[in-house]
Rosetta silent file (secondary structure, phi, psi, omega in degrees, C-alpha in Angstrom):
SEQUENCE: XXXXXXXXXXXXXXXXXXXXXXXXXXXXXXXXXXXXXXXXXXXXXXXXXXXXXXXXXXXXXXXXXXXXXXXXXXXXXXXXXXXXXXXXXXXXXXXXXXXXXXXXXXXXXXXXXXXXXXXXXXXXXXXXXXXXXXXXXXXXXXXXXXXXXXXXXXXXXXXXXXXXXXXXXXXXXXXXXXXXXXXXXXXXXXXXXXXXXXXXXXXXXXXXXXXXXXXXXXXXXXXXXXXXXXXXXXXXXXXXXXXXXXXXXXXXXXXXXXXXXXXXXXXXXXXXXXXXXXXXXXXXXXXXXXXXXXXXXXXXXXXXXXXXXXXX
SCORE:     score description
SCORE:     0.000 S_00000001
   1 L     0.000   -0.170 -169.596   -0.271   -0.313   -0.010 S_00000001
   2 L    77.986 -174.791 -156.908    3.277    2.511    0.226 S_00000001
   3 L  -122.269   17.184  152.502    4.197    4.280    3.024 S_00000001
   4 L   -65.287  137.436 -178.380    1.441    7.107    2.483 S_00000001
   5 L   -90.544  138.736  175.100   -0.957    6.552    5.401 S_00000001
   6 E   -50.727  158.082 -178.629   -4.386    5.213    4.179 S_00000001
   7 E   -91.855  -45.082  169.552   -7.251    8.162    4.769 S_00000001
   8 E  -137.495  114.020  177.538   -9.570    5.221    6.300 S_00000001
   9 E   -99.933  125.107  158.017   -9.390    1.978    7.533 S_00000001
  10 E  -105.041  142.740 -162.972  -12.538    0.018    8.501 S_00000001
  11 E  -125.038  100.044  154.668  -12.044   -3.038   11.036 S_00000001
  12 L   123.471  154.894 -150.640  -15.193   -5.370   10.727 S_00000001
  13 L  -156.690   36.481  147.311  -17.727   -6.001    8.066 S_00000001
  14 L   -87.022 -161.488 -153.749  -21.511   -6.089    9.002 S_00000001
  15 H   -60.108  -40.192  178.270  -23.912   -3.825    8.439 S_00000001
  16 H   -58.086  -43.308  172.100  -22.200   -0.886   10.378 S_00000001
  17 H   -67.171  -59.887 -171.014  -18.833   -1.629    8.165 S_00000001
  18 H   -74.296  -51.282 -171.828  -20.029   -1.761    4.811 S_00000001
  19 H   -59.580  -25.630  170.714  -22.299    1.348    5.149 S_00000001
  20 H   -45.417  -37.109 -177.685  -19.282    2.976    6.540 S_00000001
  21 H   -72.070  -47.128 -167.986  -17.490    2.016    3.293 S_00000001
  22 H   -64.968  -35.428  166.889  -19.989    3.115    0.981 S_00000001
  23 H   -67.855  -22.173 -173.191  -20.071    6.686    2.658 S_00000001
  24 H   -91.905  -45.126  169.392  -16.443    6.998    3.130 S_00000001
  25 H   -61.938  -41.885  174.565  -15.837    5.601   -0.713 S_00000001
  26 L   -87.732   23.459 -178.303  -18.197    8.059   -2.174 S_00000001
  27 L  -127.712   11.368  149.002  -16.696   11.067   -0.285 S_00000001
  28 L    84.590   35.466  171.768  -13.319    9.784   -2.120 S_00000001
  29 L   -73.473  -18.410  173.260  -11.629    8.339    1.146 S_00000001
  30 L    65.883   67.098 -165.922  -10.629    5.407   -0.339 S_00000001
  31 L   -81.596  134.573  122.137  -11.611    2.878    2.733 S_00000001
  32 E   -59.454  100.466 -166.089   -9.848   -0.193    3.287 S_00000001
  33 E  -110.957  137.302  170.157  -12.313   -2.621    4.995 S_00000001
  34 E   -95.570   89.426 -161.692  -10.940   -5.530    6.986 S_00000001
  35 L   -69.034    0.791  178.110  -13.889   -8.250    7.335 S_00000001
  36 L    65.508  169.623  177.986  -12.165   -9.932   10.240 S_00000001
  37 L   -69.869   -8.449  166.720  -13.042  -13.631   10.639 S_00000001
  38 L  -142.217   98.969  171.385  -16.538  -13.742    9.994 S_00000001
  39 L   -53.897  119.717 -179.456  -17.094  -11.496    6.959 S_00000001
  40 L   110.696  -32.979 -173.630  -20.874  -10.079    7.355 S_00000001
  41 H    80.982 -170.994  158.900  -20.979  -10.524   10.977 S_00000001
  42 H   -16.988  -54.207 -173.028  -24.074  -11.902   12.843 S_00000001
  43 H   -61.639  -34.516 -173.881  -26.497  -11.548    9.868 S_00000001
  44 H   -57.969  -24.817 -173.989  -24.167  -14.601    8.119 S_00000001
  45 H  -116.239   -8.366  147.941  -26.252  -17.166   10.785 S_00000001
  46 L   -79.402  137.555 -172.062  -29.672  -15.319   10.232 S_00000001
  47 L   -95.842  -70.478 -176.499  -31.771  -16.639    7.768 S_00000001
  48 E   -88.014  120.371  177.125  -35.126  -14.413    7.052 S_00000001
  49 E   -99.820   95.501  173.542  -34.339  -10.671    7.471 S_00000001
  50 L   -99.071  -16.564 -166.365  -37.785   -9.097    7.161 S_00000001
  51 L  -103.829   -7.525 -168.737  -37.427   -5.905    9.046 S_00000001
  52 L   -95.276  105.396  167.508  -34.420   -4.318    7.034 S_00000001
  53 L   -32.576  152.483 -177.063  -36.011   -1.341    4.979 S_00000001
  54 L    70.722    6.137  174.592  -35.885   -1.896    1.064 S_00000001
  55 L  -146.186   99.736 -162.482  -36.855   -5.717    0.677 S_00000001
  56 L   -71.919  -15.917  172.877  -40.277   -5.864    0.871 S_00000001
  57 L  -103.877    6.003  163.766  -40.410   -9.413    0.442 S_00000001
  58 L    96.093  168.373 -177.586  -37.853  -10.106    2.998 S_00000001
  59 E  -172.071  146.300 -171.857  -34.058  -11.557    2.576 S_00000001
  60 E   -77.103  144.549  169.257  -31.542  -14.052    3.924 S_00000001
  61 H   -46.040  -23.090 -165.706  -28.729  -12.531    5.931 S_00000001
  62 H   -93.954  -59.112  174.647  -25.997  -13.799    3.916 S_00000001
  63 H   -54.216  -35.498  162.006  -27.502  -12.639    0.704 S_00000001
  64 H   -47.050  -46.452 -177.931  -28.086   -9.028    2.651 S_00000001
  65 H   -86.908  -33.073  171.598  -24.454   -8.942    3.363 S_00000001
  66 H   -65.194  -79.001 -143.671  -23.169   -9.863   -0.534 S_00000001
  67 H   -63.321  -29.303  152.326  -25.262   -7.223   -1.531 S_00000001
  68 H   -51.679  -66.028 -169.618  -24.018   -4.574    1.014 S_00000001
  69 H   -55.630  -38.002 -171.591  -20.299   -5.690    0.350 S_00000001
  70 H   -62.214  -34.769 -173.208  -21.181   -5.543   -3.400 S_00000001
  71 H   -78.250  -66.921 -162.099  -22.578   -1.784   -3.348 S_00000001
  72 H   -65.383  -32.465 -177.540  -19.298   -0.799   -1.431 S_00000001
  73 H   -50.513  -41.056 -168.473  -16.743   -2.489   -3.822 S_00000001
  74 H   -62.524  -19.974 -175.745  -18.701   -0.757   -6.354 S_00000001
  75 L  -103.232   17.744  171.045  -17.454    2.721   -4.896 S_00000001
  76 L    81.582   10.828  170.273  -14.019    1.328   -5.034 S_00000001
  77 L   -54.758  115.168  161.522  -13.864    0.029   -1.287 S_00000001
  78 E   -60.433  116.474  137.626  -11.032   -2.382   -0.890 S_00000001
  79 E   -43.775  120.970  173.083  -12.124   -5.598    0.870 S_00000001
  80 L  -117.673   78.555 -177.871   -9.484   -7.564    2.643 S_00000001
  81 L   -54.235   73.980  174.633  -10.757  -11.100    3.974 S_00000001
  82 L  -143.100 -179.691 -159.931   -7.945  -10.887    6.780 S_00000001
  83 L  -122.244  145.954  144.333   -8.745  -10.476   10.823 S_00000001
  84 E  -104.318  134.162 -140.953   -7.090   -7.463   12.599 S_00000001
  85 E  -124.391  -36.651 -155.376   -5.720   -8.309   15.728 S_00000001
  86 E  -153.275  119.846 -166.989   -3.637   -5.781   17.316 S_00000001
  87 E  -108.571  155.554  163.659   -4.122   -1.833   17.323 S_00000001
  88 E  -136.957  117.251 -173.326   -1.371    1.581   18.075 S_00000001
  89 L  -136.384   31.000 -176.352   -3.454    4.256   18.595 S_00000001
  90 L   -86.918  -27.304 -171.869   -0.337    6.245   20.205 S_00000001
  91 L  -121.879 -176.985  179.434    0.418    8.666   17.561 S_00000001
  92 L   -80.988   -6.533  168.965   -1.524   10.970   15.168 S_00000001
  93 L  -105.787  127.827  177.203   -1.150    8.451   12.225 S_00000001
  94 E   -93.921  139.072  153.178   -3.056    5.137   13.902 S_00000001
  95 E  -114.074  154.882 -174.225   -1.808    1.766   13.075 S_00000001
  96 E  -130.118  152.590 -170.708   -3.546   -1.375   12.737 S_00000001
  97 E  -140.094  112.171 -175.410   -1.931   -4.978   12.402 S_00000001
  98 E   -71.719 -174.652 -174.297   -3.391   -7.926   10.638 S_00000001
  99 L   -69.750  -23.476  172.608   -3.125  -11.506   12.026 S_00000001
 100 L   -98.815    9.428  175.641   -0.183  -12.136    9.758 S_00000001
 101 L   117.671  -14.775 -160.489    1.698   -8.957   10.945 S_00000001
 102 L   -57.201  118.352 -179.177    1.391   -6.546    8.441 S_00000001
 103 E   -83.818  146.133  174.996    1.148   -2.997    9.697 S_00000001
 104 E  -138.162  130.542  179.972   -1.372   -0.551    7.859 S_00000001
 105 E  -106.476  154.308 -171.122   -1.165    3.221    8.968 S_00000001
 106 E  -150.252  158.591  163.414   -4.513    5.273    8.340 S_00000001
 107 E   -87.505  -36.079 -173.865   -5.331    8.794    9.546 S_00000001
 108 E  -128.978  153.752  159.346   -8.603    7.738   10.374 S_00000001
 109 E  -165.024  137.699 -159.405  -10.393    4.338   11.567 S_00000001
 110 E   -92.328   93.911 -166.901  -13.682    3.149   11.909 S_00000001
 111 E   -80.583  116.359  167.901  -14.301    0.249   14.403 S_00000001
 112 L  -116.463   31.697 -172.354  -17.260   -1.873   13.293 S_00000001
 113 L   -74.637   -3.176 -175.134  -16.485   -5.054   15.175 S_00000001
 114 L    62.035 -138.075  178.797  -20.088   -5.675   16.532 S_00000001
 115 E  -162.976  154.587 -174.302  -20.776   -8.302   19.327 S_00000001
 116 E  -124.106  137.318 -161.280  -21.529  -11.684   19.629 S_00000001
 117 E   -65.146  152.162  159.640  -24.707  -13.310   21.526 S_00000001
 118 L   -80.096  163.012 -171.734  -23.817  -15.407   24.471 S_00000001
 119 L  -150.988  139.256 -170.457  -25.275  -19.113   24.206 S_00000001
 120 L   -68.672    0.458 -163.881  -26.173  -21.842   26.794 S_00000001
 121 L    45.982   64.595  163.824  -23.650  -24.200   24.663 S_00000001
 122 L  -132.214  159.146 -160.836  -25.839  -27.310   24.380 S_00000001
 123 H   -75.855  -34.956 -177.444  -25.767  -29.262   21.088 S_00000001
 124 H   -71.450  -48.337 -175.695  -29.624  -28.721   20.555 S_00000001
 125 H   -64.165  -23.157  162.501  -29.483  -25.133   20.346 S_00000001
 126 H   -52.847  -76.128  170.350  -26.480  -25.205   17.791 S_00000001
 127 H   -14.600  -70.485  172.947  -28.442  -27.647   15.907 S_00000001
 128 L   -89.710   27.177  168.225  -31.549  -25.911   15.796 S_00000001
 129 L   -53.312  170.818 -150.059  -30.335  -22.321   15.293 S_00000001
 130 L    11.889   16.647  175.815  -32.733  -20.545   12.725 S_00000001
 131 L  -128.798   46.171  149.459  -35.064  -23.336   13.149 S_00000001
 132 L   133.177   12.445  174.904  -37.155  -22.113   15.970 S_00000001
 133 E  -115.035  135.627 -179.778  -33.862  -21.050   17.970 S_00000001
 134 E  -152.647  179.124  178.636  -32.654  -17.261   18.022 S_00000001
 135 L  -133.112   20.601 -174.311  -30.877  -14.706   20.242 S_00000001
 136 L  -139.082   95.557  177.960  -33.196  -11.834   18.877 S_00000001
 137 H   -73.710  -50.152  172.515  -36.699  -11.819   19.960 S_00000001
 138 H   -55.160  -37.355  178.923  -37.200   -8.381   18.161 S_00000001
 139 H   -93.082   -6.900  176.149  -35.704   -9.645   15.047 S_00000001
 140 H  -136.845  -11.623  178.028  -37.335  -13.088   14.714 S_00000001
 141 L   -64.194    8.924  175.088  -40.542  -13.069   17.252 S_00000001
 142 L   -92.162  -14.699 -179.576  -42.866  -11.984   14.209 S_00000001
 143 L   -80.750  -36.999 -158.629  -42.084  -15.660   12.908 S_00000001
 144 L  -108.979   -6.388 -176.779  -43.737  -17.097   16.198 S_00000001
 145 L   -49.722  111.090 -163.037  -46.804  -15.161   16.246 S_00000001
 146 L   112.748  -46.900 -168.960  -49.782  -17.232   17.496 S_00000001
 147 L   -92.557  154.088  173.244  -47.214  -19.705   18.811 S_00000001
 148 L   -66.806  164.996  175.552  -45.885  -20.589   22.274 S_00000001
 149 E  -144.447 -177.940  172.885  -42.470  -19.751   23.187 S_00000001
 150 E  -148.737  162.994 -168.871  -39.568  -19.684   25.586 S_00000001
 151 E  -171.519  131.389 -177.641  -36.868  -17.292   26.646 S_00000001
 152 E  -122.445  126.648  170.273  -33.836  -17.939   29.046 S_00000001
 153 L   168.399 -177.709  177.203  -32.408  -14.767   30.972 S_00000001
 154 L  -147.945   -4.104 -177.283  -32.886  -12.733   33.838 S_00000001
 155 L  -102.332 -161.154 -149.892  -31.854   -9.432   33.094 S_00000001
 156 H   -79.324  -31.783  171.234  -33.485   -5.905   31.734 S_00000001
 157 H   -75.190  -33.765  170.742  -32.958   -7.505   27.886 S_00000001
 158 H   -42.821  -75.630 -167.737  -34.553  -10.742   28.914 S_00000001
 159 H   -52.432  -40.640  148.338  -37.634   -8.940   30.193 S_00000001
 160 H   -11.205  -84.506 -153.045  -37.620   -6.714   27.182 S_00000001
 161 H   -70.066  -45.676 -179.217  -37.631   -9.431   24.925 S_00000001
 162 H   -69.265  -46.128  154.350  -40.132  -11.627   26.937 S_00000001
 163 H   -30.118  -37.939 -173.412  -42.521   -8.215   27.078 S_00000001
 164 H   -87.973  -80.568 -172.753  -42.283   -8.214   23.115 S_00000001
 165 H   -33.021  -22.323 -161.226  -43.103  -11.846   22.947 S_00000001
 166 L  -100.088  -12.410  161.904  -45.986  -11.798   25.092 S_00000001
 167 L   -58.477  -52.728  176.492  -47.446   -9.366   22.698 S_00000001
 168 L  -119.377    5.842  168.278  -47.596  -11.817   19.924 S_00000001
 169 L  -132.971  127.550 -152.798  -47.732  -15.348   21.430 S_00000001
 170 L   -65.536  -24.229  148.070  -50.459  -16.565   23.592 S_00000001
 171 L  -125.240  121.908  170.239  -47.571  -18.075   26.062 S_00000001
 172 E  -116.308  127.150  178.276  -43.905  -17.261   26.987 S_00000001
 173 E   -87.514  122.279  174.392  -42.085  -19.484   29.158 S_00000001
 174 E  -124.780  114.695 -171.055  -39.614  -17.669   30.908 S_00000001
 175 E  -106.699  108.052 -171.851  -36.559  -19.566   32.574 S_00000001
 176 L  -109.041  141.442 -168.621  -34.215  -17.925   35.378 S_00000001
 177 L   -96.075  -20.368  166.077  -31.743  -19.721   36.543 S_00000001
 178 L   -93.771 -163.503  171.317  -31.671  -18.372   40.069 S_00000001
 179 L  -100.090    9.310  179.285  -34.472  -17.268   42.494 S_00000001
 180 L  -174.715  165.360 -161.602  -34.514  -14.104   41.465 S_00000001
 181 L   -91.116  177.470 -176.754  -33.740  -11.597   38.424 S_00000001
 182 L  -103.384  -33.864 -145.840  -30.953   -9.598   37.706 S_00000001
 183 L   -64.075 -179.423  176.032  -33.284   -6.939   35.679 S_00000001
 184 L   -65.716  141.757  162.779  -34.857   -3.545   37.387 S_00000001
 185 H   -35.113  -65.911 -164.927  -37.294   -3.537   39.660 S_00000001
 186 H   -64.245  -35.062 -179.538  -39.567   -1.844   37.338 S_00000001
 187 H   -83.971  -11.891  156.240  -39.081   -4.362   34.506 S_00000001
 188 H   -83.804  -21.480  140.588  -39.564   -7.227   36.595 S_00000001
 189 H   -54.896  -25.121 -174.166  -42.920   -5.662   37.377 S_00000001
 190 H   -84.022  -39.550  179.588  -43.766   -5.466   34.382 S_00000001
 191 H   -62.210  -51.495 -177.854  -43.020   -8.780   33.432 S_00000001
 192 H   -84.692  -10.127  128.233  -44.620  -10.361   36.175 S_00000001
 193 H   -26.595  -61.269  176.113  -47.792   -8.509   35.457 S_00000001
 194 L   -90.681  140.807 -160.162  -48.345   -9.978   32.298 S_00000001
 195 L   -67.144  -19.061 -170.606  -50.577  -12.919   32.352 S_00000001
 196 L  -109.021    7.635  163.295  -49.335  -14.886   29.589 S_00000001
 197 E  -106.745  101.291  175.666  -45.468  -15.037   30.737 S_00000001
 198 E   -91.319  125.215 -171.799  -44.651  -17.714   33.039 S_00000001
 199 E  -101.218  127.940 -174.694  -41.835  -17.698   34.893 S_00000001
 200 E  -105.294  125.785  160.680  -39.867  -20.655   36.169 S_00000001
 201 L   -73.937  144.275  166.091  -37.654  -19.863   38.950 S_00000001
 202 L    79.830   17.249 -177.920  -34.340  -22.185   39.817 S_00000001
 203 E  -129.486  135.661 -171.119  -34.609  -23.439   36.203 S_00000001
 204 E  -117.979  167.378 -174.362  -32.232  -24.501   33.519 S_00000001
 205 E  -102.656  133.498 -165.274  -32.424  -25.756   30.049 S_00000001
 206 E   -87.538  -63.111  174.148  -31.411  -29.510   29.633 S_00000001
 207 E  -160.534  153.308 -175.579  -32.355  -29.361   25.843 S_00000001
 208 E   -89.247  135.259 -169.176  -34.177  -27.851   23.108 S_00000001
 209 E  -120.365  149.565 -173.469  -36.237  -30.579   21.354 S_00000001
 210 L   131.237  177.068 -168.261  -36.860  -31.532   17.738 S_00000001
 211 L   -94.337  -79.404 -172.381  -35.632  -33.034   14.604 S_00000001
 212 L   -99.184  -23.840 -163.312  -36.049  -30.363   12.011 S_00000001
 213 L  -144.014  134.771  174.435  -37.730  -27.615   14.036 S_00000001
 214 L   -57.190  154.302 -175.777  -38.072  -26.765   17.615 S_00000001
 215 L  -132.141  -31.668 -175.363  -40.894  -28.525   19.102 S_00000001
 216 E  -177.997 -172.502 -161.907  -40.507  -28.040   22.933 S_00000001
 217 E  -150.337  129.351  156.522  -37.809  -27.611   25.481 S_00000001
 218 E   -90.296  133.497  135.820  -36.764  -30.004   28.652 S_00000001
 219 E  -124.173  177.723 -157.080  -35.922  -28.362   31.738 S_00000001
 220 E  -147.877  132.520  174.886  -34.845  -28.961   35.266 S_00000001
 221 E   -85.925  117.133 -169.268  -35.398  -27.295   38.441 S_00000001
 222 L   -79.590   20.249 -163.940  -31.777  -26.781   39.930 S_00000001
 223 L  -141.511  -63.977 -175.578  -33.031  -27.019   43.509 S_00000001
 224 L   -93.338  -19.171 -176.527  -35.497  -30.218   43.434 S_00000001
 225 L    80.044   16.532 -171.875  -34.020  -31.930   40.385 S_00000001
 226 L   -86.272  157.214 -173.303  -37.282  -32.086   39.112 S_00000001
 227 E  -133.850  146.278 -171.488  -37.426  -32.019   35.063 S_00000001
 228 E  -150.693  150.944 -170.027  -40.499  -31.247   32.468 S_00000001
 229 E  -123.088  151.154 -152.891  -40.666  -30.799   28.789 S_00000001
 230 E  -139.802  101.706 -174.656  -42.527  -27.740   27.565 S_00000001
 231 E   -60.728  138.314  139.053  -44.297  -27.589   23.875 S_00000001
 232 L  -150.130  172.510 -161.473  -43.022  -24.517   22.227 S_00000001
 233 L  -112.744  -30.065 -170.863  -42.198  -23.414   18.551 S_00000001
 234 E  -147.096  132.095 -157.130  -39.668  -20.988   19.592 S_00000001
 235 E  -124.643  118.193  168.119  -36.729  -20.835   22.030 S_00000001
 236 E  -103.133  140.638  160.666  -34.861  -17.345   22.636 S_00000001
 237 E  -116.880  120.806 -176.249  -31.699  -16.644   24.356 S_00000001
 238 L  -120.460   46.197  179.513  -31.152  -13.739   26.287 S_00000001
 239 L   -93.125   16.794  161.119  -28.583  -13.890   28.571 S_00000001
 240 L   135.959 -170.364 -168.630  -26.130  -10.875   26.987 S_00000001
 241 E  -133.726  159.702  175.613  -23.891  -10.416   24.450 S_00000001
 242 E  -134.976  116.024  163.152  -19.726  -10.108   24.299 S_00000001
 243 E   -98.823  157.577 -148.138  -18.737   -7.449   22.363 S_00000001
 244 L  -103.176   77.488 -173.808  -15.604   -7.702   20.295 S_00000001
 245 L  -100.698  -17.157 -144.140  -13.402   -5.147   21.923 S_00000001
 246 L   -75.266   -2.390  159.556  -10.879   -6.666   23.641 S_00000001
 247 L   -69.116  -32.567 -166.101   -8.082   -5.540   21.201 S_00000001
 248 L  -105.868   34.823 -171.890   -8.904   -1.755   21.671 S_00000001
 249 L   -95.705  -10.020 -175.840   -8.865   -2.046   25.828 S_00000001
 250 L   -99.950   10.672 -169.433   -5.744   -0.396   26.133 S_00000001
 251 L  -132.400  -36.678 -176.693   -6.980    2.542   23.979 S_00000001
 252 L  -114.372  135.250  157.662  -10.730    3.414   23.735 S_00000001
 253 L   -28.204  130.803  157.161  -12.837    4.388   26.896 S_00000001
 254 E  -154.997  158.274 -154.762  -15.208    1.442   27.232 S_00000001
 255 L   -72.377  164.350  178.294  -18.210    0.610   29.541 S_00000001
 256 L   -64.820  -19.097  177.535  -17.361   -2.249   32.434 S_00000001
 257 L   -86.627   -4.705 -167.059  -19.133   -4.822   29.675 S_00000001
 258 L    92.390   14.984 -168.564  -16.605   -3.734   26.882 S_00000001
 259 L   -85.776  130.109  175.362  -19.147   -1.771   24.971 S_00000001
 260 E   -76.245  158.355 -168.926  -17.026    1.065   23.514 S_00000001
 261 L  -115.573  161.461 -176.364  -17.899    4.576   24.704 S_00000001
 262 L  -153.078  161.168 -166.663  -18.212    7.693   22.125 S_00000001
 263 L   -71.613  133.931  165.512  -19.029   11.462   22.547 S_00000001
 264 L   -40.072  150.959 -177.013  -23.182   12.096   22.602 S_00000001
 265 L    22.506   48.249  171.989  -24.491   12.377   19.273 S_00000001
 266 L  -130.909 -178.292  148.580  -21.383   11.229   17.921 S_00000001
 267 L  -119.200   27.857 -160.153  -19.265    8.534   16.827 S_00000001
 268 E   -93.259  139.078  176.854  -15.995    9.979   18.224 S_00000001
 269 L   -94.692 -178.820 -174.744  -14.106    8.117   20.617 S_00000001
 270 L   -73.915  -20.931  177.148  -11.676    9.481   23.322 S_00000001
 271 L   -93.305  115.280  179.243   -8.737    9.005   20.577 S_00000001
 272 L   -57.261  152.070 -171.880   -9.279   11.773   17.954 S_00000001
 273 L    95.206  -30.166  168.110   -9.612    9.925   14.571 S_00000001
 274 E  -100.068  121.421  161.502  -10.965    6.730   15.872 S_00000001
 275 E  -116.008  157.845 -176.793  -14.923    5.995   15.440 S_00000001
 276 E  -122.751  148.473 -173.186  -17.164    3.376   16.679 S_00000001
 277 L  -159.844  149.245  164.488  -20.132    2.088   14.988 S_00000001
 278 H    73.624 -163.118 -146.844  -22.752   -0.848   15.159 S_00000001
 279 H   -86.005   -4.774  157.835  -23.072   -3.024   17.967 S_00000001
 280 H   -47.169  -32.792 -170.140  -19.359   -2.885   19.514 S_00000001
 281 L  -115.573  -15.116 -159.854  -21.174    0.638   21.118 S_00000001
 282 L  -122.838  131.862  161.041  -24.680   -0.434   21.096 S_00000001
 283 L  -128.841   24.214 -177.599  -26.089   -2.867   23.626 S_00000001
 284 L  -101.278  -56.448 -158.240  -29.461   -1.097   23.484 S_00000001
 285 L  -109.210  -65.004 -159.725  -31.003   -1.822   19.900 S_00000001
 286 L    35.007   72.739 -167.266  -28.581   -4.229   18.143 S_00000001
 287 L  -136.502  114.477 -179.648  -30.539   -4.097   15.130 S_00000001
 288 H   -15.471  -64.926  175.169  -28.921   -4.228   11.697 S_00000001
 289 H   -65.348  -28.304  176.963  -30.441   -1.051   10.525 S_00000001
 290 H   -83.043   -0.502  169.562  -29.366    1.008   13.614 S_00000001
 291 H   -93.341  -37.179 -179.000  -25.908   -0.413   13.088 S_00000001
 292 H   -73.665  -29.723  159.053  -25.918    0.632    9.412 S_00000001
 293 H   -39.606  -43.395 -175.575  -27.145    4.134   10.665 S_00000001
 294 H   -92.051  -18.797  169.515  -24.122    4.375   12.692 S_00000001
 295 H   -77.299  -29.514  174.962  -21.768    3.229   10.358 S_00000001
 296 H   -60.890  -38.508  164.043  -22.906    6.115    8.064 S_00000001
 297 H   -48.264  -59.316  165.703  -22.658    8.242   10.898 S_00000001
 298 H   -36.082  -48.993  172.417  -18.919    7.397   11.196 S_00000001
 299 H   -70.815  -28.445 -178.383  -18.031    7.916    8.103 S_00000001
 300 H   -76.300  -27.264 -178.916  -19.486   11.434    7.786 S_00000001
 301 H   -87.718  -19.879  169.265  -17.440   12.197   11.030 S_00000001
 302 H   -73.901  -15.100  148.840  -13.953   10.585    9.711 S_00000001
 303 H   -49.626  -62.676  172.242  -14.481   13.207    6.788 S_00000001
 304 H   -46.347  -49.565  168.078  -15.012   15.984    8.928 S_00000001
 305 H   -69.842  -19.998  143.718  -12.194   15.113   10.905 S_00000001
 306 H   -75.697  -16.400  143.621   -9.853   14.859    7.829 S_00000001
 307 H   -51.384  -62.261 -172.595  -11.206   17.982    6.871 S_00000001
 308 L   -79.705  -12.958  170.488  -10.625   20.019   10.057 S_00000001
 309 L   -68.658  -35.706 -171.383   -7.283   18.266   10.057 S_00000001
 310 L    86.951    2.576 -169.771   -6.214   19.504    6.559 S_00000001
 311 L   -83.610  -12.165 -172.878   -5.370   15.976    5.589 S_00000001
 312 L  -135.890    0.000    0.000   -8.306   15.934    2.565 S_00000001
């Protein structure tokens, strides 16, 4: 790439990264995007996407990521199928390093590394992924309207998703591992008041049932040892996400949970010239459309920074 620093490097390739690339490329920033080890991010393990504007018939997650990649490349984004595993933000010109050790210098860096859902770690959960098992009720709950569902979790997100499902499904079975929830008091109260949400305390999932599609779940009371099988069509896991931000820990301010922090109404981080977009900084919405929106914001912020510093 020569010795001249790039104008923009984008780390990550989900909706946020590709949208940042589209905007940066159209602004003649000649972005180079590094896909990471999972090109396309979480949407690569998502089948039907029906809530992204512009796809009236819905679209498969991988197909949508392919569309975004093609659109970014159409405007001369250079897409590299490599993993960035180390960064150095100590100087005015930022450096990122590929897994093979190559050093890339850039005036601006857009972080779009996303977050990964936590799973229970049981075989049937992985086997029935996208066939009744999901980590996002807001994304997939619509497919189970009028059908019984189950959800695992005890935090605010689990309560929000249980309430969302309760408006679509006749019964929502909520499994809580302990005898209390971690959720805020107001969220707990809302869940407990909802008549079609059935809370099972001290309850752990042993197996998700079904051959091709989810037909039920077998759970165990961890106090009494009693097991029971419950018929459901959808099984949602809401035990949190892990932001893919570990390599930025020495440089970027982050929350205790690892989500990167940014200035209000901006994608700027505490390091000038480094911007963050998508689920690496968002533990509230976690939707493809919101990630894409912040990717646009990051590219615009990067362009303004380059103009203000006289680089362009």
